XYZ file of C-alpha atoms in Angstrom:
381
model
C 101.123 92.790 128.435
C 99.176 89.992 126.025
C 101.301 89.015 122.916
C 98.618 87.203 120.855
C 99.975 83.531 118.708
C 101.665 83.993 115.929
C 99.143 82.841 112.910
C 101.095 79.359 112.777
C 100.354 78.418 116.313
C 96.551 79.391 115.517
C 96.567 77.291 112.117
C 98.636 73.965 114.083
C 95.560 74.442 116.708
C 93.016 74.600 114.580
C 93.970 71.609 112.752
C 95.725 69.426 115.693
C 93.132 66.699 115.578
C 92.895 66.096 111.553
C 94.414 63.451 109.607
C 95.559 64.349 107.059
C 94.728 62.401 103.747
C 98.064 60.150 103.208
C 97.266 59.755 99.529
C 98.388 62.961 99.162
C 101.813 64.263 99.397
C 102.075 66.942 102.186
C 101.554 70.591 100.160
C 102.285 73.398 102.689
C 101.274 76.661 101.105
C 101.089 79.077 104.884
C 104.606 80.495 104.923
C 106.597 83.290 102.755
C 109.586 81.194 102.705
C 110.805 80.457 98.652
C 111.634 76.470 98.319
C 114.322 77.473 96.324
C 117.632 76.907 96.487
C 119.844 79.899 97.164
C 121.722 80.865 94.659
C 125.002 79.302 94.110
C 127.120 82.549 94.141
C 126.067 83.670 97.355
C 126.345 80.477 99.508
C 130.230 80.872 98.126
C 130.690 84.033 99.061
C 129.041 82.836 102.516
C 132.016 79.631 102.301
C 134.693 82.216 101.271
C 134.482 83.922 104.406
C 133.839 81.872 107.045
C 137.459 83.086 108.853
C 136.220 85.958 109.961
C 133.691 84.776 112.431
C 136.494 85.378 114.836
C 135.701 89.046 114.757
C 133.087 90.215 116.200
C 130.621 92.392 113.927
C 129.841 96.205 113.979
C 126.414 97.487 114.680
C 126.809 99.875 111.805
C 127.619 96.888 109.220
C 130.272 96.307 106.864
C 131.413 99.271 104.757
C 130.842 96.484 101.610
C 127.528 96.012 102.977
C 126.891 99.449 103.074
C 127.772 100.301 99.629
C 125.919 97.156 98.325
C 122.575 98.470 99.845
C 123.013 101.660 98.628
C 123.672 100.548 95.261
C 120.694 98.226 95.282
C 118.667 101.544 96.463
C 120.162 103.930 93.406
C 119.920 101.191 90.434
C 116.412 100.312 91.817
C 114.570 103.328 92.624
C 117.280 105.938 91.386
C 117.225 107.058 94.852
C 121.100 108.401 95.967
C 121.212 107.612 99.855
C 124.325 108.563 102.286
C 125.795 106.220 105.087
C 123.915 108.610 107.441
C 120.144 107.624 105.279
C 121.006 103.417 105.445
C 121.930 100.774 108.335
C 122.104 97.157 107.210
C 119.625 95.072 109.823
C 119.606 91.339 110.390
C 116.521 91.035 108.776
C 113.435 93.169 109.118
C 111.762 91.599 111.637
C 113.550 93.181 114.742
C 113.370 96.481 113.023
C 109.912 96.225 113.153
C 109.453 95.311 116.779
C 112.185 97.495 118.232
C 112.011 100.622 116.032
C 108.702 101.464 117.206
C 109.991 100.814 121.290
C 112.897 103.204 120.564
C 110.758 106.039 118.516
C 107.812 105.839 121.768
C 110.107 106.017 124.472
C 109.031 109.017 125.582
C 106.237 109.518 124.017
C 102.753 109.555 126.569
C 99.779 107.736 125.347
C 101.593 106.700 122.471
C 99.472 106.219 119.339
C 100.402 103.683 116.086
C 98.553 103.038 112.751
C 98.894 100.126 110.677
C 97.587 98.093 107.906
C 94.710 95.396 108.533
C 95.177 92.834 107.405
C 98.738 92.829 109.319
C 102.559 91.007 109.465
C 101.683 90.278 113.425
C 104.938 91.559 114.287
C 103.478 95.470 113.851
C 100.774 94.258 116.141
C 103.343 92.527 118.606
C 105.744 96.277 118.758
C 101.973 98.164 119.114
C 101.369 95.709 122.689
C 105.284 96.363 123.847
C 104.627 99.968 123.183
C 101.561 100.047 124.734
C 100.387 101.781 122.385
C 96.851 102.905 121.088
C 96.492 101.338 117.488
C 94.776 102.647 114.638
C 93.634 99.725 111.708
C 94.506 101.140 108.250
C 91.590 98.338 106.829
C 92.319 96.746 103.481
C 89.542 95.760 101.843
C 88.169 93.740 98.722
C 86.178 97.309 97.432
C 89.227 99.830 97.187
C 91.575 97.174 96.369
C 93.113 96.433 99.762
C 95.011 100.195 99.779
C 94.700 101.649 103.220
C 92.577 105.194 103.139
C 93.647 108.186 104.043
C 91.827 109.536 107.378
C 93.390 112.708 108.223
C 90.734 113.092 111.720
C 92.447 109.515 112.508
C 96.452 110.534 111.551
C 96.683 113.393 113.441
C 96.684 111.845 116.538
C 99.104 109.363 115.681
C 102.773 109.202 116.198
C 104.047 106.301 114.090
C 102.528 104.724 110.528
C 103.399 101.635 109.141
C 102.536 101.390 105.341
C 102.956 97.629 103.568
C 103.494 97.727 99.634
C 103.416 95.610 98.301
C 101.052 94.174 101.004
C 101.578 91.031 102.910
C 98.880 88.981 102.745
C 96.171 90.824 100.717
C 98.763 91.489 97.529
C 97.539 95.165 97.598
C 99.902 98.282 96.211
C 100.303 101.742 96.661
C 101.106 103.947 93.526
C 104.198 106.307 93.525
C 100.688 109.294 93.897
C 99.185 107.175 96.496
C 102.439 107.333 98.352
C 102.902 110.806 97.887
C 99.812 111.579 99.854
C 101.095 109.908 102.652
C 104.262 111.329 102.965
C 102.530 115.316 102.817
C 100.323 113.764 105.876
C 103.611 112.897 107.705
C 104.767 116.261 106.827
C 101.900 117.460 108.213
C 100.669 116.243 111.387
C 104.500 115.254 112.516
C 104.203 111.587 112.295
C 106.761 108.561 111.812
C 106.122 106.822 108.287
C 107.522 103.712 107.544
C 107.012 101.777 105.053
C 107.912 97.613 105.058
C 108.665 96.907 101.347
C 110.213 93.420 101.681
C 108.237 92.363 98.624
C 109.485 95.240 96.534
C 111.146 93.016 94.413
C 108.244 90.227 93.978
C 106.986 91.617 91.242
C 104.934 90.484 87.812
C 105.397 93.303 85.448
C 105.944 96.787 86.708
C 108.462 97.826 89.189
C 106.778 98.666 92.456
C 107.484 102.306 94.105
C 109.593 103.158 97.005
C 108.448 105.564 99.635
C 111.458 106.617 98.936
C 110.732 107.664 95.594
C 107.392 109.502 96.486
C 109.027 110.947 99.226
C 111.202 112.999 96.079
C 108.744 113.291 94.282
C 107.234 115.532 96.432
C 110.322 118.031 97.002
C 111.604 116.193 100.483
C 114.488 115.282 99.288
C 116.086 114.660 102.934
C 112.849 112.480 103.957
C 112.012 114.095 107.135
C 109.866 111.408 108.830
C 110.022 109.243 106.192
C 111.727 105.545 106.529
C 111.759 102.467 104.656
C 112.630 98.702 105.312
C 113.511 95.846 102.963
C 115.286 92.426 102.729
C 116.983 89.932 100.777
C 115.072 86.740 102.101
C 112.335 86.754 99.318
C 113.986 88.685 96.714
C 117.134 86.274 96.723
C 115.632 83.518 98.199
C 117.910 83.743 101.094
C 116.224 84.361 104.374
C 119.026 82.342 106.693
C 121.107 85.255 105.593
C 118.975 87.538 108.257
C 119.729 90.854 105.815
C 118.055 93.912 105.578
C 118.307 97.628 105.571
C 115.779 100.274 107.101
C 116.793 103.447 105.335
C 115.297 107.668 105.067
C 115.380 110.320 107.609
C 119.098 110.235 109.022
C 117.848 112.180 111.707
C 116.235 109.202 112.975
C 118.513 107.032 112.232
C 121.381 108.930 114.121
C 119.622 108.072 117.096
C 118.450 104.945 116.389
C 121.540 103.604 115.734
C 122.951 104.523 119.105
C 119.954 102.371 120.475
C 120.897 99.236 118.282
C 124.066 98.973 120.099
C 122.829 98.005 123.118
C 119.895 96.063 121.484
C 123.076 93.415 120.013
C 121.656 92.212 116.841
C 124.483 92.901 114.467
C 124.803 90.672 111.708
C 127.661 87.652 111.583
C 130.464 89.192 108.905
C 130.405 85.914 106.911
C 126.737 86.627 106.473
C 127.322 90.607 105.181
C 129.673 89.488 102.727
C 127.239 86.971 101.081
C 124.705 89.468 101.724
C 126.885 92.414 99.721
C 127.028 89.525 96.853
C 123.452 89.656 97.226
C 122.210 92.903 96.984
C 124.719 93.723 93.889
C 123.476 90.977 91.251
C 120.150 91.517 90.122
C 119.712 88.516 87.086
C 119.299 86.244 90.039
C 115.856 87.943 91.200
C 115.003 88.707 87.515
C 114.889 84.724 87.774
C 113.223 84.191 90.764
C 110.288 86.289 89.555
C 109.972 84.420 86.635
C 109.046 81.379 88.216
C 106.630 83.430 90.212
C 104.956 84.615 87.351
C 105.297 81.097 86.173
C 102.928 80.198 89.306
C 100.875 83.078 88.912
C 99.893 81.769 85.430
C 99.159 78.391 86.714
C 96.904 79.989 89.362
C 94.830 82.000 86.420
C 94.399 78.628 84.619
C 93.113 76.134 87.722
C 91.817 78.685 90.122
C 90.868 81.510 87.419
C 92.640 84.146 89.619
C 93.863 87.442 88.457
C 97.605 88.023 88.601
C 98.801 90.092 91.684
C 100.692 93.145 90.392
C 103.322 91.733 93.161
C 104.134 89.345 95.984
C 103.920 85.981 95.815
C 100.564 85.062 97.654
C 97.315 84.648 96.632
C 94.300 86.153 98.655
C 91.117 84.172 97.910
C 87.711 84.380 99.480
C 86.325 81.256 100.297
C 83.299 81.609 102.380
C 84.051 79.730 105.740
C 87.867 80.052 105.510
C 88.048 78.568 108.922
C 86.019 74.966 108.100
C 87.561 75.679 104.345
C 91.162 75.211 105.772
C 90.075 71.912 107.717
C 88.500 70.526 105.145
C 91.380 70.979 102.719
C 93.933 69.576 104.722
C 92.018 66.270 105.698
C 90.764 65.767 102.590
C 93.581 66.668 100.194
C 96.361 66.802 102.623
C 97.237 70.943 101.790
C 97.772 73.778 104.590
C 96.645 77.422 103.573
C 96.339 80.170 105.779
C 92.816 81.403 106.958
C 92.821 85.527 106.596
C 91.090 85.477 109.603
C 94.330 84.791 111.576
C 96.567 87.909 109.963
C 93.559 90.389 111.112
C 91.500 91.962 113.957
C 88.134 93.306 114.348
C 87.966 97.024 113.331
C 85.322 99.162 115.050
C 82.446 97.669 113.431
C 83.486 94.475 115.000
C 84.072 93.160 111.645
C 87.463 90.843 110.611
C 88.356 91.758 107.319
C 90.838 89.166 106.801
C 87.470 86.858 106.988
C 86.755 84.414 104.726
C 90.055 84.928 103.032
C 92.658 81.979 102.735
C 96.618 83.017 101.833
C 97.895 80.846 99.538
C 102.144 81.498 99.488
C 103.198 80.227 95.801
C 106.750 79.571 96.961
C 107.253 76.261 95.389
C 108.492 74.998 91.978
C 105.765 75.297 89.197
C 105.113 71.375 89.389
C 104.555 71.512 92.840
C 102.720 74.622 92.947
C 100.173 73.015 89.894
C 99.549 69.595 91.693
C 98.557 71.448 94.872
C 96.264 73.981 93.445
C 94.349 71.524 91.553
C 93.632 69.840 95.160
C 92.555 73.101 96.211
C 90.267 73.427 93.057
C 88.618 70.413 93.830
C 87.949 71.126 97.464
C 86.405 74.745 96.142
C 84.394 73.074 93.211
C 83.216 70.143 96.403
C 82.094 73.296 99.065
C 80.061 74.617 95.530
């Protein structure tokens, strides 16, 4: 069993013996963390109830918890789920490694699809499966939405689905959606869908697989799941809170398994988390700064405006010697593409020539960095 490094070991390699320029200020643009404080309600709420860390916290989560996700899921996408469809998660990432390990258990030869570009951790639960993957490629010519193979999906067992996409900005339409939920339907297949940057959004809401999965008349979402999280959406990613939510059928079972996996969430943490997921001006807030940077990014770069996320997904030729050169000469870490992809059959990386750019910091920030980066483009032209 090979786990491949995570993109940030790659990127501290690559540029281990570089200097950066020291007339610069340090600019680190590689990670989807917000530099922003978090919000001032929800660290009290964290305060108020740090007496009951002498209890030890259910698997199943807080009953406030509960109802807070749920609530979040109705006023959002106007989706009513039970406490059978919902369990709260410390974050997402441990669903996504450990849901696929509990679905393949038994399954020979298991087979998994997901998105390329990737969040490694899909990758990393493919290698403990031992699983045969399948690349859903995203690419510059359909507008980074994974296409719909049906030869490919009916050998598969598990799908993950990313949209809004993480790092290539890419969305799925409520339709789009649609059609992969009748192909679950279909061939028997897991879908899941990670839509932690749901709520990163510039002007229209975003669909839920949730939502398609209704749309299309399966009301109970037979082999349909979903994940999200507050860390981008409330800028609160300490708080380790999530939810993976759809078929209760699966998640009967799968929450038997979490209790011996032991990840439950602290109770101090679900309460500010429940505080969290209620309020909803606070992200309306949050996303105007994002479209704040978004704007800035149009005007120095002469981007176009992601319809979500906060990343930008540039092409830049040699991303690899790009990425070198920026940081040495302007003292500014971006993430080459290269390093959140694989080869697909062709042999070809389409993450390639791509930097990330994660517009996480305040608009002054986020302005004196990307004129750096402008003049390190307009210098390679």
């Amino acid at each position: 069993m090979h786990f491949e490094p995570y993109p940030f070991e790659k990127l501290t390699t690559l540029l281990e013996n570089i200097t950066p320029n020291e007339k610069y200020t340090p600019s680190v643009l590689t990670i989807g963390e917000p530099q922003f404080e978090t919000p001032a309600f929800i660290q009290k709420a964290l305060a108020d109830n740090t007496a009951l860390l002498k209890k030890y916290p259910k698997t199943t989560g807080e009953a406030i918890l509960r109802k807070a996700q749920r609530g979040f899921v109705e006023k959002r996408f106007e989706v009513t789920l039970t406490d059978e469809q919902i369990i709260p998660t410390f974050g997402t990432r441990e669903v996504l490694f450990n849901l696929p390990q509990f679905l393949l258990f038994d399954t020979k030869n298991p087979v998994m699809a997901y998105t390329n570009p990737f969040y490694q951790i899909y990758e990393g639960a493919a290698i403990a499966t031992r699983s045969k993957v399948i690349h859903l490629n995203l690419n510059a010519a359909n507008n980074f939405k994974p296409e719909i193979d049906e030869e490919l999906l009916k050998e598969c067992n598990l799908v993950i689905l990313n949209s809004p996409n993480n790092p290539t900005t890419g969305i799925l339409t409520l339709e789009e959606l649609s059609s992969w939920v009748k192909m679950a339907l279909k061939h028997d297949f897991a879908l899941l869908n990670d839509e932690c940057y749901s709520e990163i959004y510039t002007d229209k809401p975003i669909p839920s697989l949730l939502e398609a999965s209704k749309s299309i008349g399966n009301d109970d979402f037979k082999n349909i799941l979903v994940i999200n999280s507050i860390s981008k959406r409330s800028s609160a990613p300490g708080l380790r809170s999530g939810f993976i939510a759809g078929d209760a059928t699966i998640l009967k079972e799968y929450m038997k398994y979490r209790t011996y996996v032991g990840c439950a969430s602290p109770l101090p943490l679900q309460y500010a988390a429940a505080e969290a997921w209620s309020d909803e001006v606070h992200v309306a807030n949050a996303r105007e700064v994002y479209k704040e940077n978004f704007q800035i990014a149009k005007e120095i770069l002469g981007t176009d405006i992601p319809e979500a996320t906060f990343y930008l997904w540039i092409d830049v030729g040699d991303a690899l010697e790009f990425t070198k050169r920026l940081y040495k000469d302007y003292n500014v870490k971006v993430l080459p593409g290269e390093f959140l992809a694989r080869e697909d059959t062709k042999g070809e990386n389409p993450g390639k020539g791509f930097i990330r750019i994660a517009l996480v910091e305040s608009p002054q920030k986020t302005e004196d960095a990307l004129l750096r980066i402008k003049e390190c483009i307009n210098e390679q032209n």
